[in-house]
Tab-separated table of C-alpha atoms and ligand atoms in Angstrom:
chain	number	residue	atom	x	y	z
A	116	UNK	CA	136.702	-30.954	3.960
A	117	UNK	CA	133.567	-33.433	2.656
A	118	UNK	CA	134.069	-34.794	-0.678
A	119	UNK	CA	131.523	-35.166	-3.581
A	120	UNK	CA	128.984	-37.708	-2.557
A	121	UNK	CA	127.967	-38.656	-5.206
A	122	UNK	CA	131.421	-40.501	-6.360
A	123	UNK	CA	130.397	-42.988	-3.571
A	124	UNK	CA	126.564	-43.924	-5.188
A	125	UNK	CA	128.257	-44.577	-8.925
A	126	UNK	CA	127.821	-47.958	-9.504
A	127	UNK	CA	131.184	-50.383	-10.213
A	128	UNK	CA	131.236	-50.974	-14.328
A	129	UNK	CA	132.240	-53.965	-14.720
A	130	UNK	CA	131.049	-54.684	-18.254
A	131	UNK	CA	134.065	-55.069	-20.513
A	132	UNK	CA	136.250	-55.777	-17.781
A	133	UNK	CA	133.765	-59.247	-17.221
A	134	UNK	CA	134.483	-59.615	-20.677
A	135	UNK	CA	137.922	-59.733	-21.279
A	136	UNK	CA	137.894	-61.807	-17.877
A	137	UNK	CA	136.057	-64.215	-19.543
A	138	UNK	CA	137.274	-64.151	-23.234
A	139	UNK	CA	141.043	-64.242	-21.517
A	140	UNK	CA	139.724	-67.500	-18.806
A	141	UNK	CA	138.626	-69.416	-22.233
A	142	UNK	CA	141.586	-68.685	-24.230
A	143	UNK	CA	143.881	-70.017	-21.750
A	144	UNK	CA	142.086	-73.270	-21.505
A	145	UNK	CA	141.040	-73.210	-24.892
A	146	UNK	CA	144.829	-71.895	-27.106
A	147	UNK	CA	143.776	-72.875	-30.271
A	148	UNK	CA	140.111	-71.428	-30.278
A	149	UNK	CA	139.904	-68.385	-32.932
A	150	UNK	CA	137.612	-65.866	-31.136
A	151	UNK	CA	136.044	-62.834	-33.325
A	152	UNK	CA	135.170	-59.887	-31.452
A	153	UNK	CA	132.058	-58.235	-32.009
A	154	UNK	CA	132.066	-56.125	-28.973
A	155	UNK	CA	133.991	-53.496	-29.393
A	156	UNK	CA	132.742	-49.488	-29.872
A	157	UNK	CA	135.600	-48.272	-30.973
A	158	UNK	CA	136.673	-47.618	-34.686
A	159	UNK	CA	139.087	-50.268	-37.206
A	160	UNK	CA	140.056	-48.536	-40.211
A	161	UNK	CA	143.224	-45.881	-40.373
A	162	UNK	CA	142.064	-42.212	-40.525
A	163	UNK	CA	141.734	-41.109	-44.523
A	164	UNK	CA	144.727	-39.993	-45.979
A	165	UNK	CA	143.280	-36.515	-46.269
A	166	UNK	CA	143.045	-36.292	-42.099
A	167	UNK	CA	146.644	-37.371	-42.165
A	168	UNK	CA	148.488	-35.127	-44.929
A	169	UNK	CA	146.304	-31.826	-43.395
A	170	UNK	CA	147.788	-32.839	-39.744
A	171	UNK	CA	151.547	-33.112	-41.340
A	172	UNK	CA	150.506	-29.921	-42.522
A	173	UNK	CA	149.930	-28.133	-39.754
A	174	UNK	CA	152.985	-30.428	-37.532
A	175	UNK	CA	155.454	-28.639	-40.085
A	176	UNK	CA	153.616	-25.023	-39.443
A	177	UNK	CA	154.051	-25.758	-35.581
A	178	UNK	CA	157.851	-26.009	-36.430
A	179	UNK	CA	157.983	-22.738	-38.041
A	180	UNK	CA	158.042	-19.352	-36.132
A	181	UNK	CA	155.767	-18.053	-39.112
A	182	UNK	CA	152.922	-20.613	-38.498
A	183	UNK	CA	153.801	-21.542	-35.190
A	184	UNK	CA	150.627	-21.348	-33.211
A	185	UNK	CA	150.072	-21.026	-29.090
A	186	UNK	CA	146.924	-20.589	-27.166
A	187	UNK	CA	144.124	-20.887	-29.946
A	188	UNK	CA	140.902	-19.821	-29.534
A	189	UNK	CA	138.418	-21.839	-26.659
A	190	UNK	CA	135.533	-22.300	-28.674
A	191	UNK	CA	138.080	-23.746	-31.723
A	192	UNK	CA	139.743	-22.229	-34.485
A	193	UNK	CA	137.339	-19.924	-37.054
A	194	UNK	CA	138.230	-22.358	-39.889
A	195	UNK	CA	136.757	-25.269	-38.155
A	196	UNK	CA	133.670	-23.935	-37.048
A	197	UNK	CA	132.795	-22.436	-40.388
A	198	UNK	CA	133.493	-25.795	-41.873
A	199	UNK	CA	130.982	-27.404	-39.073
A	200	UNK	CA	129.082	-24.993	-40.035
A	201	UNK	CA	129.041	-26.135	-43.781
A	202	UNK	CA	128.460	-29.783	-42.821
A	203	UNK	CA	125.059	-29.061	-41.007
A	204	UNK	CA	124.004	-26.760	-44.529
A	205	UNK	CA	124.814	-29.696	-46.205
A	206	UNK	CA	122.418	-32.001	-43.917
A	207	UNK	CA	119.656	-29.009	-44.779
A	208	UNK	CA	120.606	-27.411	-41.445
A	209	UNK	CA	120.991	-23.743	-40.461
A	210	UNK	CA	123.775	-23.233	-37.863
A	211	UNK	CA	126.011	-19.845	-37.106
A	212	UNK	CA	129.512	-20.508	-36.361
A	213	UNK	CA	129.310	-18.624	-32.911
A	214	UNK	CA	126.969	-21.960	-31.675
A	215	UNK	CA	129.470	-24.436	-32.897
A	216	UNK	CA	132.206	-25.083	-29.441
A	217	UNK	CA	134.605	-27.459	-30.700
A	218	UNK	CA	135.851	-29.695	-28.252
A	219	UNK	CA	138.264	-32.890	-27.540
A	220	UNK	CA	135.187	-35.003	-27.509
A	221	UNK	CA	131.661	-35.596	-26.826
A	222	UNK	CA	132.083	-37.308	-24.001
A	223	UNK	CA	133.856	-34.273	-22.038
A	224	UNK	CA	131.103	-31.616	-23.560
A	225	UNK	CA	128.140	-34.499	-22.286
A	226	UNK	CA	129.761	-34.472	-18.792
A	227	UNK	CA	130.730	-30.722	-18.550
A	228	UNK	CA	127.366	-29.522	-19.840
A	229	UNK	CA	126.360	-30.125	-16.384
A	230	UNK	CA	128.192	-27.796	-14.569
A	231	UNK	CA	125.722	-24.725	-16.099
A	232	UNK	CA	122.519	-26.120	-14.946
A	233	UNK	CA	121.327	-26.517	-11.385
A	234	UNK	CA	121.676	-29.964	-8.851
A	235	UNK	CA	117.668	-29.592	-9.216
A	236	UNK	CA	117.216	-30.704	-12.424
A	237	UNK	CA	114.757	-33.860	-12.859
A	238	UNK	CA	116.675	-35.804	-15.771
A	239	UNK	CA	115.350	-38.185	-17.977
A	240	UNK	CA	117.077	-40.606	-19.323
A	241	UNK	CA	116.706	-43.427	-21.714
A	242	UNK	CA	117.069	-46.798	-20.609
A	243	UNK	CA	118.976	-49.154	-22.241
A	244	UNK	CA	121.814	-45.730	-23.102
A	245	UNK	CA	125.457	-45.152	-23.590
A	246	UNK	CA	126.151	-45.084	-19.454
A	247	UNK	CA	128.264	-41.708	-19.348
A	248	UNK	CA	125.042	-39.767	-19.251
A	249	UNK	CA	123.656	-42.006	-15.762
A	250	UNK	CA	126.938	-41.722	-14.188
A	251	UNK	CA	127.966	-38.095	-14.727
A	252	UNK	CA	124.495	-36.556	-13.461
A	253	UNK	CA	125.255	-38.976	-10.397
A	254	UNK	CA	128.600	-37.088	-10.003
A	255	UNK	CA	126.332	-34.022	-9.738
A	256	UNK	CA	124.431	-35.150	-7.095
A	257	UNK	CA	121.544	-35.898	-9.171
A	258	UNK	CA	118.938	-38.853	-9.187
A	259	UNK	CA	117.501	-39.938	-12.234
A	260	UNK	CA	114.569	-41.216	-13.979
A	261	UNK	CA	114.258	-43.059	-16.675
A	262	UNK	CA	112.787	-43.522	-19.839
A	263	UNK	CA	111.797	-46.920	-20.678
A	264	UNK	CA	113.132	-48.510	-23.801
A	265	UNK	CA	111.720	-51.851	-25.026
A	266	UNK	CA	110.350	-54.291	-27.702
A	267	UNK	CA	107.140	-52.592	-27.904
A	268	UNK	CA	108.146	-48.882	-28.689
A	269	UNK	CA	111.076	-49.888	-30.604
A	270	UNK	CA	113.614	-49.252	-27.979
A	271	UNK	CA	112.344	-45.658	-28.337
A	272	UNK	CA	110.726	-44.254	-25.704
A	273	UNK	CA	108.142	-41.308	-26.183
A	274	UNK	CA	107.506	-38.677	-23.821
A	275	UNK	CA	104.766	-38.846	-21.379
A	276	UNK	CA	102.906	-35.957	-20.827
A	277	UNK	CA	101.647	-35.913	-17.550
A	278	UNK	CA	105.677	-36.130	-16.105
A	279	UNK	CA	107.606	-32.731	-15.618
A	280	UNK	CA	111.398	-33.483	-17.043
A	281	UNK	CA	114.020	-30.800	-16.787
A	282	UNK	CA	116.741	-32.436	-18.784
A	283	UNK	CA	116.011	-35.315	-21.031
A	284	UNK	CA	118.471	-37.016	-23.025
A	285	UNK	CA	118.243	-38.261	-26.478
A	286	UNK	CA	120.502	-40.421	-28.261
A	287	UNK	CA	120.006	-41.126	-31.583
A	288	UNK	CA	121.125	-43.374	-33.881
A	289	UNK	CA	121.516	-45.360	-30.121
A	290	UNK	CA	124.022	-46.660	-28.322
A	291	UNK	CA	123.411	-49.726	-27.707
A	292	UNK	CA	120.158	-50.507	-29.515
A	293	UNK	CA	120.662	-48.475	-33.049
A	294	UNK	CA	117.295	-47.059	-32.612
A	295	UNK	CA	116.901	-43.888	-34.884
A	296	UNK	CA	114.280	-41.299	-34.010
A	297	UNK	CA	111.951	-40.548	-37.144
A	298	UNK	CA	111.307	-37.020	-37.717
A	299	UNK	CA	107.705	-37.355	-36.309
A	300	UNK	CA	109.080	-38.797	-32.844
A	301	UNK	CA	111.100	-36.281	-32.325
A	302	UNK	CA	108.551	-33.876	-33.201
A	303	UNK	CA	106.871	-35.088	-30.271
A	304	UNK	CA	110.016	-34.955	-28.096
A	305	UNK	CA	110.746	-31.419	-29.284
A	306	UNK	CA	107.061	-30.234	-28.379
A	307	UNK	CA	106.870	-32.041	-25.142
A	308	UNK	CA	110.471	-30.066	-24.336
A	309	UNK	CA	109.414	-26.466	-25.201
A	310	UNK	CA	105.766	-26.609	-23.513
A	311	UNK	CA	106.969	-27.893	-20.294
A	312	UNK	CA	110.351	-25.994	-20.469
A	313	UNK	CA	112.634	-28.888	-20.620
A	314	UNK	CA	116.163	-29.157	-21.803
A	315	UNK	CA	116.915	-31.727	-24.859
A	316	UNK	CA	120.495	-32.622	-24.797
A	317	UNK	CA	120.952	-34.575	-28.157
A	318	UNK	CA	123.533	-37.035	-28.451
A	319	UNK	CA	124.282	-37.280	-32.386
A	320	UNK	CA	128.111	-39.215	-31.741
A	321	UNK	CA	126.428	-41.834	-34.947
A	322	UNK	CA	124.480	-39.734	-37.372
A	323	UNK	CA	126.658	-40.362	-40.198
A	324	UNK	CA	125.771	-43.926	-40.098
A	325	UNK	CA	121.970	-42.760	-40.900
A	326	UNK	CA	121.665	-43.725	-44.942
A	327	UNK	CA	118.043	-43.517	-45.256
A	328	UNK	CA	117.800	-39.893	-46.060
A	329	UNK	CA	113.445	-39.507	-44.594
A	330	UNK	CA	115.766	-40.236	-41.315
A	331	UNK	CA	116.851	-37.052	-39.089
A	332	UNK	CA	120.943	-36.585	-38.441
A	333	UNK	CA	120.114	-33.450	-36.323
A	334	UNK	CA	117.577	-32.356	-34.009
A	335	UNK	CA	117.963	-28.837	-35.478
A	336	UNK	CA	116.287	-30.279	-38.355
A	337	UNK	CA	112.965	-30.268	-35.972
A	338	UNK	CA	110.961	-27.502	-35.868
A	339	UNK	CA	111.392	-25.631	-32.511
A	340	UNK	CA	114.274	-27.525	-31.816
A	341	UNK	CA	116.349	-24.010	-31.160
A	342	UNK	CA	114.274	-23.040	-28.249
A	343	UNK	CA	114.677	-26.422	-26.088
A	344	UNK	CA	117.843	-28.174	-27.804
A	345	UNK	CA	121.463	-29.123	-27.604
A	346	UNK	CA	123.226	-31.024	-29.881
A	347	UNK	CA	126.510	-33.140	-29.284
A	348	UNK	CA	128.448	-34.347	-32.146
A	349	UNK	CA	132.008	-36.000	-32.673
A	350	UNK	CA	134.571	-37.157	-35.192
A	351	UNK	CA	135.399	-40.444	-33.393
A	352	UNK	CA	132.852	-42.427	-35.375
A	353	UNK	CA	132.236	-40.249	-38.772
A	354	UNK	CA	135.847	-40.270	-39.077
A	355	UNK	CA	137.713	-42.261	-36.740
A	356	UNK	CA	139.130	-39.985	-34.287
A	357	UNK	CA	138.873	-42.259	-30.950
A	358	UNK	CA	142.037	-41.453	-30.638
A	359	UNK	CA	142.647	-38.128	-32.164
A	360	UNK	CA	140.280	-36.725	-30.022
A	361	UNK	CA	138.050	-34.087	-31.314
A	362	UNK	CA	134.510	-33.394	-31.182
A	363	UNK	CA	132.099	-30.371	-31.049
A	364	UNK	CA	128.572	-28.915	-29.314
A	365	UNK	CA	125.457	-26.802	-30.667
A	366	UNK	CA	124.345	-24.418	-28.695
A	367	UNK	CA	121.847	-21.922	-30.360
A	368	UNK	CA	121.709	-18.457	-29.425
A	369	UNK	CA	118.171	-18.138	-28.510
A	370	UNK	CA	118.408	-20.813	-25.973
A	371	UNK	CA	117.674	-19.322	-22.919
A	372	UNK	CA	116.340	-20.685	-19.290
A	373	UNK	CA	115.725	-18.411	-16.267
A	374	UNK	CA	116.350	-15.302	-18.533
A	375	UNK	CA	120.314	-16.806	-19.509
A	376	UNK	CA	121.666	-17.355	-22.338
A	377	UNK	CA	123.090	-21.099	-22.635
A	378	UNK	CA	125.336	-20.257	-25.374
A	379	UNK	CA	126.525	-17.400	-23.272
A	380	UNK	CA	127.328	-19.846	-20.237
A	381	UNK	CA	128.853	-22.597	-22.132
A	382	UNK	CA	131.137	-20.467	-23.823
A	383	UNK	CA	131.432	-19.274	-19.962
A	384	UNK	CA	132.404	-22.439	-18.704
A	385	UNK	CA	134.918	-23.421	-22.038
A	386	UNK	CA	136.931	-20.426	-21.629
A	387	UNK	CA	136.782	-20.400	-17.936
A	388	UNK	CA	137.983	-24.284	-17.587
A	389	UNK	CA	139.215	-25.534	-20.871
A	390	UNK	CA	142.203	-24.062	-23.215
A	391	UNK	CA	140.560	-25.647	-26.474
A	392	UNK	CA	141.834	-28.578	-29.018
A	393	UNK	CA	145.289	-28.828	-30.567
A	394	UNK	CA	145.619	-26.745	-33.860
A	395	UNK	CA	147.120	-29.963	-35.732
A	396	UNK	CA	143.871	-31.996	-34.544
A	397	UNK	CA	141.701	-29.158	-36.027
A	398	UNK	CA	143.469	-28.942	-38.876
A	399	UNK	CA	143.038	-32.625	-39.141
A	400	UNK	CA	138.896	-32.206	-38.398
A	401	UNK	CA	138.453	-29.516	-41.171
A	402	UNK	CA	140.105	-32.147	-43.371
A	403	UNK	CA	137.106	-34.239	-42.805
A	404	UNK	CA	134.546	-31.619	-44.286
A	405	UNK	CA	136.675	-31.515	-47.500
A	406	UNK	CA	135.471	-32.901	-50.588
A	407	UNK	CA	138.319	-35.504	-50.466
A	408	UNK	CA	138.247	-35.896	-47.100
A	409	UNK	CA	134.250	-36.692	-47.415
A	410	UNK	CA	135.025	-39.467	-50.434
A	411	UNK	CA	136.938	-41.125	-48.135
A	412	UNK	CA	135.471	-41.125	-45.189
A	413	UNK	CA	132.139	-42.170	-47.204
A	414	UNK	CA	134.542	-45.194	-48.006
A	415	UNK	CA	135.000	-46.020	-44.593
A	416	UNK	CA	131.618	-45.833	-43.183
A	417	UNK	CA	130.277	-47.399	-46.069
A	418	UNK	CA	132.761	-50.467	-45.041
A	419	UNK	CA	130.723	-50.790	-41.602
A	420	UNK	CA	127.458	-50.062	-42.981
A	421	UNK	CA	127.872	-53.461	-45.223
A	422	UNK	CA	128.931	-55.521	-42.269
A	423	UNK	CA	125.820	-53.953	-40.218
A	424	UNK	CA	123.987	-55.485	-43.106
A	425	UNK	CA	125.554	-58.616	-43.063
A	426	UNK	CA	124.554	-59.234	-39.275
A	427	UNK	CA	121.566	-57.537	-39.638
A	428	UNK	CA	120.914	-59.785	-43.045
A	429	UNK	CA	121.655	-63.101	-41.005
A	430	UNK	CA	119.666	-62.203	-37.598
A	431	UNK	CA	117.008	-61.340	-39.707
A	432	UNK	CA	117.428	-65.098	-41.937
A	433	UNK	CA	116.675	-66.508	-38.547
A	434	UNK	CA	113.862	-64.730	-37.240
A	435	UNK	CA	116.060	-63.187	-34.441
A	436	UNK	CA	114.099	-59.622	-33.014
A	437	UNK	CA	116.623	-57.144	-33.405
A	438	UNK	CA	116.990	-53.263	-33.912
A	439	UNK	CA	119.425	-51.391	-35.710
A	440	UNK	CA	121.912	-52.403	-38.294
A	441	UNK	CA	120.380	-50.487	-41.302
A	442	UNK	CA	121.270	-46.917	-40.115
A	443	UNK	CA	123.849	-47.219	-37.320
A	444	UNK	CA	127.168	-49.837	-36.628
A	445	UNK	CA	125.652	-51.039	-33.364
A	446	UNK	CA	122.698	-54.292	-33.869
A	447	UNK	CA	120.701	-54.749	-30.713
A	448	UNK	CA	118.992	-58.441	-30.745
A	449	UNK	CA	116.816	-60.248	-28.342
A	450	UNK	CA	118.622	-63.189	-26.874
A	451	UNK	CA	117.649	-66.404	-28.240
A	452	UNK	CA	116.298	-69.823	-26.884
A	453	UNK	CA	114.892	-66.869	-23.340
A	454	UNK	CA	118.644	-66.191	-22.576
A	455	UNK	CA	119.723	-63.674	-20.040
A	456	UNK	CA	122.398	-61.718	-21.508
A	457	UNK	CA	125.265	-63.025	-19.962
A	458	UNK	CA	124.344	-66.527	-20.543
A	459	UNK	CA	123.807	-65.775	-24.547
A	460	UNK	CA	127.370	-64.281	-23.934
A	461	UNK	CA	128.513	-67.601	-22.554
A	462	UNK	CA	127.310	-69.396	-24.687
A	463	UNK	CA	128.456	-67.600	-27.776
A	464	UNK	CA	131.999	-67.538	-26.769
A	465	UNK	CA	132.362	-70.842	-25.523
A	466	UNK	CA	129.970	-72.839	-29.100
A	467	UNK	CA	130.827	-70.036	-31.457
A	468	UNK	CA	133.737	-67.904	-30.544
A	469	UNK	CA	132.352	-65.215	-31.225
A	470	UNK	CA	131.973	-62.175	-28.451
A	471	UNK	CA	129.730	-59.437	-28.285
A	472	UNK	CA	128.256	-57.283	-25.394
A	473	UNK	CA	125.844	-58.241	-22.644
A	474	UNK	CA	122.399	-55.837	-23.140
A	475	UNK	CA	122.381	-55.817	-19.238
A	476	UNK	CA	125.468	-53.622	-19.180
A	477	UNK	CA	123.868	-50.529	-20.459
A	478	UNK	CA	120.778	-50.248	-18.190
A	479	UNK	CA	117.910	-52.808	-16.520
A	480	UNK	CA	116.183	-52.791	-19.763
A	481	UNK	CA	119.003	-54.322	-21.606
A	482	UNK	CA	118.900	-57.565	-19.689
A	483	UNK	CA	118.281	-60.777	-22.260
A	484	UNK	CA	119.433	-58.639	-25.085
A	485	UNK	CA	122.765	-58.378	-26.668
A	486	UNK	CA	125.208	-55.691	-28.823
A	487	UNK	CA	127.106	-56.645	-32.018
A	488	UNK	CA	128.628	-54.440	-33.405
A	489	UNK	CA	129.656	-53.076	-37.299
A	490	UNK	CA	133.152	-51.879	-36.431
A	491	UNK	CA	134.586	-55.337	-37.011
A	492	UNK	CA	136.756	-56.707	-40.222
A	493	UNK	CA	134.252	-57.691	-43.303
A	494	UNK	CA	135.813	-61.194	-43.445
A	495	UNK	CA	135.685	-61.817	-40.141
A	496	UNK	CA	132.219	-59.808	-39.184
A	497	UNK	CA	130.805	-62.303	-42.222
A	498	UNK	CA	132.219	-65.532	-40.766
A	499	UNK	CA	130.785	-64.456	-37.126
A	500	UNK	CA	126.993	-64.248	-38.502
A	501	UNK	CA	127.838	-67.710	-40.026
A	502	UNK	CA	128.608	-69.536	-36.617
A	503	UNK	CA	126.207	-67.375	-34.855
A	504	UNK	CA	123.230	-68.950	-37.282
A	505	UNK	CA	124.826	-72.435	-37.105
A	506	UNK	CA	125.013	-72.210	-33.424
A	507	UNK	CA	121.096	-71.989	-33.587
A	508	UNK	CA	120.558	-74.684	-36.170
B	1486	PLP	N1	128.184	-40.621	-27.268
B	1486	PLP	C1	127.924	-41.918	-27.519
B	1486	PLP	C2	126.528	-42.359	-27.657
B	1486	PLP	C3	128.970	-42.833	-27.631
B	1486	PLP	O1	128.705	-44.124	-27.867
B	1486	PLP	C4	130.307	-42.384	-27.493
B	1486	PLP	C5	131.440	-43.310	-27.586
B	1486	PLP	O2	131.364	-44.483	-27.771
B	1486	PLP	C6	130.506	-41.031	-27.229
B	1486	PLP	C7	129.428	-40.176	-27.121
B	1486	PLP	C8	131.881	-40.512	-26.989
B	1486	PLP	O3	132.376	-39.823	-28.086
B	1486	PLP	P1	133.796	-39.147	-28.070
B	1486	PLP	O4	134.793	-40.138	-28.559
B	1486	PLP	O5	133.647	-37.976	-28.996
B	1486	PLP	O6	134.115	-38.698	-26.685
């Protein structure tokens, strides 16, 4: 019996554990000290009423032999994946509903994607990134490269053509920078992918935060995207469903490597190793797509998008470099006064009570840069950028 090898080369994470370490170490010594979090990824506001009523819905269906529902379909139920369907015609994009696989996350479809593709792969992946994509393609016994994210390009790195890369991962709006990819970057991306036969795998878990409308919330809005593409989406952040749990991947049907059809083996995989999401949470996601649903979860991202403005607004009153902020809820800033990360984390908890996240945590290139981010209360998120400006002054 040998076990997977590659369990043992993951690297500890100790990123928000270090964190509430130290926000719990100063709180003790310090009771009365009003801390504001900044730091945290995960949604604030309730799911919209519409999510809620369509879930009681389909609870009270569950509890009649009528409606009752078992086993639903793997891929998710018609309804959904027509509406999914609708949402990427309404972004100007042409999808069928047999490439939509809804799932119970984009995290799960990011790490399972892996099981259809060979331990050969070269991957390429961003650095600073959200870390699930380093860690599960170490799981699969693969080493990595990656692509260098920094001041200069914009914390958008570009391909480089003399370098052969089998899988390359794209995340944009980022996590942790907020970089968005303009149409004409991933033009290049796209067109690097399909001439040297690479794999895209597009990580779009933020697009509804992109407001400027020149900016793309799909890389099936590319040109030749269908041939080399991808596309993982979810409803934690459009409509949060952290908890909920639901989420969904693009596969087109042309999408083919060594003769195969991807779509083919991802549906495959799903029906071989997963039993698909609960009716009542995809009865809940279609809500989302409605046009009441939409109105109010517009309300809620519009909530985030003004306190991204706010911190982007005072970082910028300042003269602090930072990314992001305008079209995503995470603001990426270079550490002030030559900082290290951890020490600008220091030093904002212990003078400003405020906390945010260390750049270091999500890659080399993060180190001396830090993560705020939108999903904060307005009151609160406002009287953060305050102390974090006086703290300078
Ligand atoms: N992708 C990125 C870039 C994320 O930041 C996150 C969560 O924070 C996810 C995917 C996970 O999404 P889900 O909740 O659908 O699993």
């Amino acid at each position: 019996m040998k076990i997977n090898q590659g369990y043992l080369r993951l690297k500890d994470s100790y990123l928000f554990s270090t964190i509430a370490k130290k926000v719990n170490a100063y709180k003790a010594e310090h009771p009365e000290a009003d801390i504001i979090r900044l730091g945290i990824g995960d949604v604030t506001l309730p799911l919209a009423p519409a999510v809620v009523d369509a879930m009681k819905k389909a609870a009270d269906e569950m509890g009649v032999k009528e409606t009752f529902r078992g086993y639903g379909p793997e891929p998710g139920y018609g309804f959904l994946r027509d509406a999914i369907v609708g949402y990427y015609a309404d972004k100007g994009v042409k999808i069928g509903a047999d490439e939509v696989y809804v799932s119970d996350g984009a995290k799960s479809d990011l790490g399972n994607i892996l099981d259809i593709f060979d331990e050969d792969n070269k991957v390429l992946i961003p650095d600073p990134v959200y870390p699930a994509y380093v860690d599960t393609n170490i799981m699969a016994g693969r080493s990595i490269d990656t692509a260098s994210g920094n001041m200069a390009n914009g914390f958008k790195p570009m391909p480089d053509p003399s370098y052969q890369a089998d899988l390359i991962y794209i995340c944009s709006p980022n996590n942790p920078t907020g970089a968005v990819y303009t149409h004409a970057e991933l033009q290049e991306w796209v067109d690097y992918a399909n001439k040297c036969g690479a794999l895209i795998l597009f990580d779009a878990a933020y697009e509804s935060f992109v407001s400027d409308p020149t900016l793309p919330r799909s890389i099936f809005e590319i040109e030749g995207a269908r041939t080399c593409a991808i596309e993982f989406n979810s409803f934690s952040k459009i409509a949060g469903f952290t908890g909920t749990r639901c989420g969904y991947t693009v596969v087109p049907v042309e999408l083919k490597r060594d003769g195969a059809s991807l779509n083919a083996m991802w549906n495959r995989r799903q029906s071989t190793k997963f039993n698909g999401v609960p009716y009542i949470v995809q009865r809940g996601a279609e809500a989302v797509f409605t046009p009441e649903g939409m109105k109010q979860i517009k309300a809620n991202l519009a909530y985030y998008m003004e306190n991204a403005r706010v911190i982007h607004q005072g970082l910028e009153s300042v003269g602090i470099w930072h990314t992001g902020g305008l079209n995503s809820p995470y603001i990426w800033l270079k550490c002030p006064l030559g900082l290290s990360s951890w020490d600008y984390f220091d030093r904002l908890l212990t003078r400003a009570g405020v906390v945010g996240t260390p750049g270091a945590g999500f890659g080399d290139n993060g180190e001396g840069f830090f993560r705020l981010t939108a999903f904060g209360d307005k009151d609160r998120t406002k009287e953060a950028v305050e102390r974090i400006i006086a703290d300078l002054k």
